[in-house]
mmCIF file of C-alpha atoms in Angstrom:
data_model
loop_
_atom_site.group_PDB
_atom_site.id
_atom_site.type_symbol
_atom_site.label_atom_id
_atom_site.label_comp_id
_atom_site.label_asym_id
_atom_site.label_seq_id
_atom_site.Cartn_x
_atom_site.Cartn_y
_atom_site.Cartn_z
ATOM 1 C CA UNK A 19 -27.195 -52.871 84.719
ATOM 2 C CA UNK A 20 -26.210 -56.897 86.049
ATOM 3 C CA UNK A 21 -24.094 -55.732 89.276
ATOM 4 C CA UNK A 22 -21.847 -53.003 88.509
ATOM 5 C CA UNK A 23 -21.474 -53.381 84.585
ATOM 6 C CA UNK A 24 -24.098 -52.440 81.447
ATOM 7 C CA UNK A 25 -26.082 -55.443 80.035
ATOM 8 C CA UNK A 26 -27.132 -55.457 76.579
ATOM 9 C CA UNK A 27 -30.581 -56.629 74.530
ATOM 10 C CA UNK A 28 -30.982 -57.046 70.991
ATOM 11 C CA UNK A 29 -34.509 -55.403 71.102
ATOM 12 C CA UNK A 30 -35.547 -57.731 68.344
ATOM 13 C CA UNK A 31 -34.469 -60.930 70.639
ATOM 14 C CA UNK A 32 -36.744 -60.069 73.784
ATOM 15 C CA UNK A 33 -39.977 -58.534 71.928
ATOM 16 C CA UNK A 34 -39.249 -60.526 68.613
ATOM 17 C CA UNK A 35 -39.309 -59.671 65.074
ATOM 18 C CA UNK A 36 -40.201 -55.040 64.672
ATOM 19 C CA UNK A 37 -44.377 -55.329 62.291
ATOM 20 C CA UNK A 38 -45.356 -54.404 59.208
ATOM 21 C CA UNK A 39 -44.623 -50.963 58.166
ATOM 22 C CA UNK A 40 -48.515 -48.749 59.922
ATOM 23 C CA UNK A 41 -49.586 -46.356 58.255
ATOM 24 C CA UNK A 42 -49.295 -42.448 59.471
ATOM 25 C CA UNK A 43 -52.096 -40.373 59.798
ATOM 26 C CA UNK A 44 -52.500 -44.345 62.345
ATOM 27 C CA UNK A 45 -49.653 -44.410 64.037
ATOM 28 C CA UNK A 46 -49.886 -40.771 64.185
ATOM 29 C CA UNK A 47 -53.317 -41.537 66.690
ATOM 30 C CA UNK A 48 -51.909 -43.768 69.165
ATOM 31 C CA UNK A 49 -48.714 -42.078 69.776
ATOM 32 C CA UNK A 50 -51.722 -39.468 70.753
ATOM 33 C CA UNK A 51 -53.909 -42.029 72.194
ATOM 34 C CA UNK A 52 -50.828 -43.170 74.957
ATOM 35 C CA UNK A 53 -49.292 -40.291 75.582
ATOM 36 C CA UNK A 54 -52.888 -39.262 76.322
ATOM 37 C CA UNK A 55 -52.990 -42.602 78.941
ATOM 38 C CA UNK A 56 -49.823 -42.113 80.344
ATOM 39 C CA UNK A 57 -49.443 -38.192 80.531
ATOM 40 C CA UNK A 58 -53.077 -36.632 80.710
ATOM 41 C CA UNK A 59 -54.015 -33.872 80.818
ATOM 42 C CA UNK A 60 -52.626 -32.188 78.162
ATOM 43 C CA UNK A 61 -52.621 -30.406 75.065
ATOM 44 C CA UNK A 62 -51.577 -30.673 71.428
ATOM 45 C CA UNK A 63 -47.524 -28.859 71.912
ATOM 46 C CA UNK A 64 -47.477 -31.129 75.320
ATOM 47 C CA UNK A 65 -47.814 -34.052 72.877
ATOM 48 C CA UNK A 66 -44.782 -32.584 70.621
ATOM 49 C CA UNK A 67 -42.226 -31.888 73.201
ATOM 50 C CA UNK A 68 -42.296 -34.620 74.081
ATOM 51 C CA UNK A 69 -43.196 -36.912 71.559
ATOM 52 C CA UNK A 70 -40.495 -35.227 68.805
ATOM 53 C CA UNK A 71 -42.650 -34.534 66.232
ATOM 54 C CA UNK A 72 -43.731 -30.832 64.330
ATOM 55 C CA UNK A 73 -46.504 -29.064 66.086
ATOM 56 C CA UNK A 74 -49.082 -30.071 62.758
ATOM 57 C CA UNK A 75 -47.637 -33.604 63.394
ATOM 58 C CA UNK A 76 -49.226 -34.138 67.610
ATOM 59 C CA UNK A 77 -52.298 -31.864 65.729
ATOM 60 C CA UNK A 78 -53.272 -33.564 63.337
ATOM 61 C CA UNK A 79 -52.699 -37.373 65.483
ATOM 62 C CA UNK A 80 -55.480 -35.583 68.937
ATOM 63 C CA UNK A 81 -57.212 -35.683 65.541
ATOM 64 C CA UNK A 82 -57.438 -38.365 64.697
ATOM 65 C CA UNK A 83 -58.790 -40.150 68.073
ATOM 66 C CA UNK A 84 -60.708 -36.563 68.948
ATOM 67 C CA UNK A 85 -63.802 -38.918 69.550
ATOM 68 C CA UNK A 86 -62.351 -40.258 72.273
ATOM 69 C CA UNK A 87 -61.064 -37.106 73.836
ATOM 70 C CA UNK A 88 -62.588 -34.324 76.704
ATOM 71 C CA UNK A 89 -61.380 -30.751 76.868
ATOM 72 C CA UNK A 90 -61.435 -29.318 79.964
ATOM 73 C CA UNK A 91 -62.229 -25.750 80.972
ATOM 74 C CA UNK A 92 -58.895 -24.950 80.854
ATOM 75 C CA UNK A 93 -57.720 -25.708 77.173
ATOM 76 C CA UNK A 94 -56.140 -28.969 77.896
ATOM 77 C CA UNK A 95 -57.296 -31.908 76.214
ATOM 78 C CA UNK A 96 -57.015 -36.376 78.159
ATOM 79 C CA UNK A 97 -59.069 -39.292 77.088
ATOM 80 C CA UNK A 98 -62.721 -39.928 77.362
ATOM 81 C CA UNK A 99 -62.415 -44.155 78.576
ATOM 82 C CA UNK A 100 -59.551 -42.359 81.557
ATOM 83 C CA UNK A 101 -62.587 -38.874 82.827
ATOM 84 C CA UNK A 102 -63.560 -38.657 86.053
ATOM 85 C CA UNK A 103 -61.939 -42.010 87.368
ATOM 86 C CA UNK A 104 -58.447 -40.531 89.168
ATOM 87 C CA UNK A 105 -55.176 -43.221 88.140
ATOM 88 C CA UNK A 106 -54.338 -45.091 92.284
ATOM 89 C CA UNK A 107 -50.866 -42.023 92.863
ATOM 90 C CA UNK A 108 -47.710 -43.736 93.330
ATOM 91 C CA UNK A 109 -46.231 -44.221 97.342
ATOM 92 C CA UNK A 110 -43.498 -40.502 98.170
ATOM 93 C CA UNK A 111 -40.622 -41.993 96.441
ATOM 94 C CA UNK A 112 -37.064 -38.909 95.645
ATOM 95 C CA UNK A 113 -37.378 -38.886 91.836
ATOM 96 C CA UNK A 114 -33.986 -38.234 90.413
ATOM 97 C CA UNK A 115 -32.727 -34.254 88.289
ATOM 98 C CA UNK A 116 -34.178 -34.490 84.894
ATOM 99 C CA UNK A 117 -36.827 -37.209 85.576
ATOM 100 C CA UNK A 118 -39.432 -38.044 82.367
ATOM 101 C CA UNK A 119 -42.243 -36.487 85.585
ATOM 102 C CA UNK A 120 -40.748 -33.120 84.348
ATOM 103 C CA UNK A 121 -39.732 -33.117 81.288
ATOM 104 C CA UNK A 122 -41.326 -32.709 77.646
ATOM 105 C CA UNK A 123 -44.073 -30.495 79.066
ATOM 106 C CA UNK A 124 -45.142 -26.987 78.182
ATOM 107 C CA UNK A 125 -46.297 -26.165 81.530
ATOM 108 C CA UNK A 126 -44.949 -28.209 85.018
ATOM 109 C CA UNK A 127 -47.754 -25.933 86.992
ATOM 110 C CA UNK A 128 -49.880 -29.422 88.274
ATOM 111 C CA UNK A 129 -46.759 -30.893 89.424
ATOM 112 C CA UNK A 130 -45.016 -28.157 91.239
ATOM 113 C CA UNK A 131 -46.982 -25.682 91.807
ATOM 114 C CA UNK A 132 -45.769 -23.048 93.378
ATOM 115 C CA UNK A 133 -42.427 -24.785 94.175
ATOM 116 C CA UNK A 134 -41.604 -23.822 90.553
ATOM 117 C CA UNK A 135 -38.208 -22.551 91.170
ATOM 118 C CA UNK A 136 -36.913 -25.382 94.119
ATOM 119 C CA UNK A 137 -37.001 -27.875 91.040
ATOM 120 C CA UNK A 138 -36.499 -25.881 88.244
ATOM 121 C CA UNK A 139 -32.811 -23.545 88.337
ATOM 122 C CA UNK A 140 -31.705 -21.592 85.237
ATOM 123 C CA UNK A 141 -33.381 -24.544 83.283
ATOM 124 C CA UNK A 142 -31.947 -27.491 85.435
ATOM 125 C CA UNK A 143 -33.855 -29.912 87.117
ATOM 126 C CA UNK A 144 -32.886 -30.679 90.462
ATOM 127 C CA UNK A 145 -33.996 -34.162 91.959
ATOM 128 C CA UNK A 146 -37.163 -33.593 94.414
ATOM 129 C CA UNK A 147 -39.157 -35.327 95.839
ATOM 130 C CA UNK A 148 -43.209 -36.896 94.668
ATOM 131 C CA UNK A 149 -45.755 -36.675 97.215
ATOM 132 C CA UNK A 150 -49.533 -37.078 96.689
ATOM 133 C CA UNK A 151 -48.871 -36.702 93.411
ATOM 134 C CA UNK A 152 -46.912 -32.929 93.748
ATOM 135 C CA UNK A 153 -43.287 -32.213 94.552
ATOM 136 C CA UNK A 154 -42.771 -31.780 97.968
ATOM 137 C CA UNK A 155 -39.476 -31.448 98.461
ATOM 138 C CA UNK A 156 -35.588 -30.709 97.096
ATOM 139 C CA UNK A 157 -32.924 -33.477 97.391
ATOM 140 C CA UNK A 158 -29.635 -33.619 97.103
ATOM 141 C CA UNK A 159 -26.806 -36.096 98.121
ATOM 142 C CA UNK A 160 -23.535 -35.099 100.410
ATOM 143 C CA UNK A 161 -21.447 -36.354 102.138
ATOM 144 C CA UNK A 162 -22.898 -39.959 101.499
ATOM 145 C CA UNK A 163 -25.892 -39.037 102.821
ATOM 146 C CA UNK A 164 -29.622 -37.359 100.943
ATOM 147 C CA UNK A 165 -30.539 -34.134 102.862
ATOM 148 C CA UNK A 166 -34.436 -33.710 102.320
ATOM 149 C CA UNK A 167 -35.362 -29.624 101.578
ATOM 150 C CA UNK A 168 -38.936 -30.226 102.285
ATOM 151 C CA UNK A 169 -41.437 -27.271 100.835
ATOM 152 C CA UNK A 170 -43.662 -27.383 103.849
ATOM 153 C CA UNK A 171 -44.226 -30.077 106.752
ATOM 154 C CA UNK A 172 -44.569 -33.237 105.337
ATOM 155 C CA UNK A 173 -47.491 -35.599 107.452
ATOM 156 C CA UNK A 174 -46.127 -38.670 109.059
ATOM 157 C CA UNK A 175 -45.911 -41.779 107.024
ATOM 158 C CA UNK A 176 -45.302 -39.850 103.851
ATOM 159 C CA UNK A 177 -42.127 -38.153 105.543
ATOM 160 C CA UNK A 178 -41.400 -42.390 107.038
ATOM 161 C CA UNK A 179 -41.510 -43.467 102.954
ATOM 162 C CA UNK A 180 -39.255 -40.909 101.309
ATOM 163 C CA UNK A 181 -36.467 -42.323 104.469
ATOM 164 C CA UNK A 182 -36.926 -45.559 103.779
ATOM 165 C CA UNK A 183 -36.707 -44.194 99.272
ATOM 166 C CA UNK A 184 -33.804 -42.428 100.918
ATOM 167 C CA UNK A 185 -32.126 -45.535 102.044
ATOM 168 C CA UNK A 186 -32.399 -47.230 98.956
ATOM 169 C CA UNK A 187 -31.575 -44.956 97.119
ATOM 170 C CA UNK A 188 -28.584 -44.339 99.349
ATOM 171 C CA UNK A 189 -27.371 -48.298 99.191
ATOM 172 C CA UNK A 190 -27.882 -48.117 95.507
ATOM 173 C CA UNK A 191 -25.555 -45.519 94.673
ATOM 174 C CA UNK A 192 -22.983 -45.904 98.053
ATOM 175 C CA UNK A 193 -23.905 -49.392 99.861
ATOM 176 C CA UNK A 194 -21.569 -48.711 102.395
ATOM 177 C CA UNK A 195 -23.177 -45.399 103.139
ATOM 178 C CA UNK A 196 -24.787 -43.931 106.489
ATOM 179 C CA UNK A 197 -27.669 -42.413 105.189
ATOM 180 C CA UNK A 198 -30.466 -40.118 105.824
ATOM 181 C CA UNK A 199 -30.470 -36.800 106.807
ATOM 182 C CA UNK A 200 -33.918 -33.377 107.023
ATOM 183 C CA UNK A 201 -35.554 -32.147 108.136
ATOM 184 C CA UNK A 202 -38.855 -34.166 107.355
ATOM 185 C CA UNK A 203 -41.477 -32.671 109.956
#
């Protein structure tokens, strides 16, 4: 965005000329590797659902990097290089409806836990707050204010971070709006 206008640029202008064609097997392996780097633990169904190729291609990509994988007790896969190292959690954030974090998974339980019905409603994703890698609240805009509806008690530091994020959301969507309301405790 440039102000309130959409800005466009040719991909070639930013990234240069595209590389030469890549072998299909190599491309599927790299797709699987990159997917797991950002979305593990997952399985072939998750990879296929998220990226769009048929399940057989997702399985082929994972098979091509089998030596790099660790299979968990629940059958989900992760890269061996990442196993045991816990990446830092993002700070508490308000995520919008259809945030990519929830898209493309066969199961969203790792993130939504017992709050599945609060985050999805008839197949629609509601905006929610992410705290320590888990869905912690739903939120909505009412008369220019963010209304936060926690699923349980929030730590004071997390509530404050969500209130800061809510002010940023309001400021972005409507610069003259007052702010945040709702219980964060």
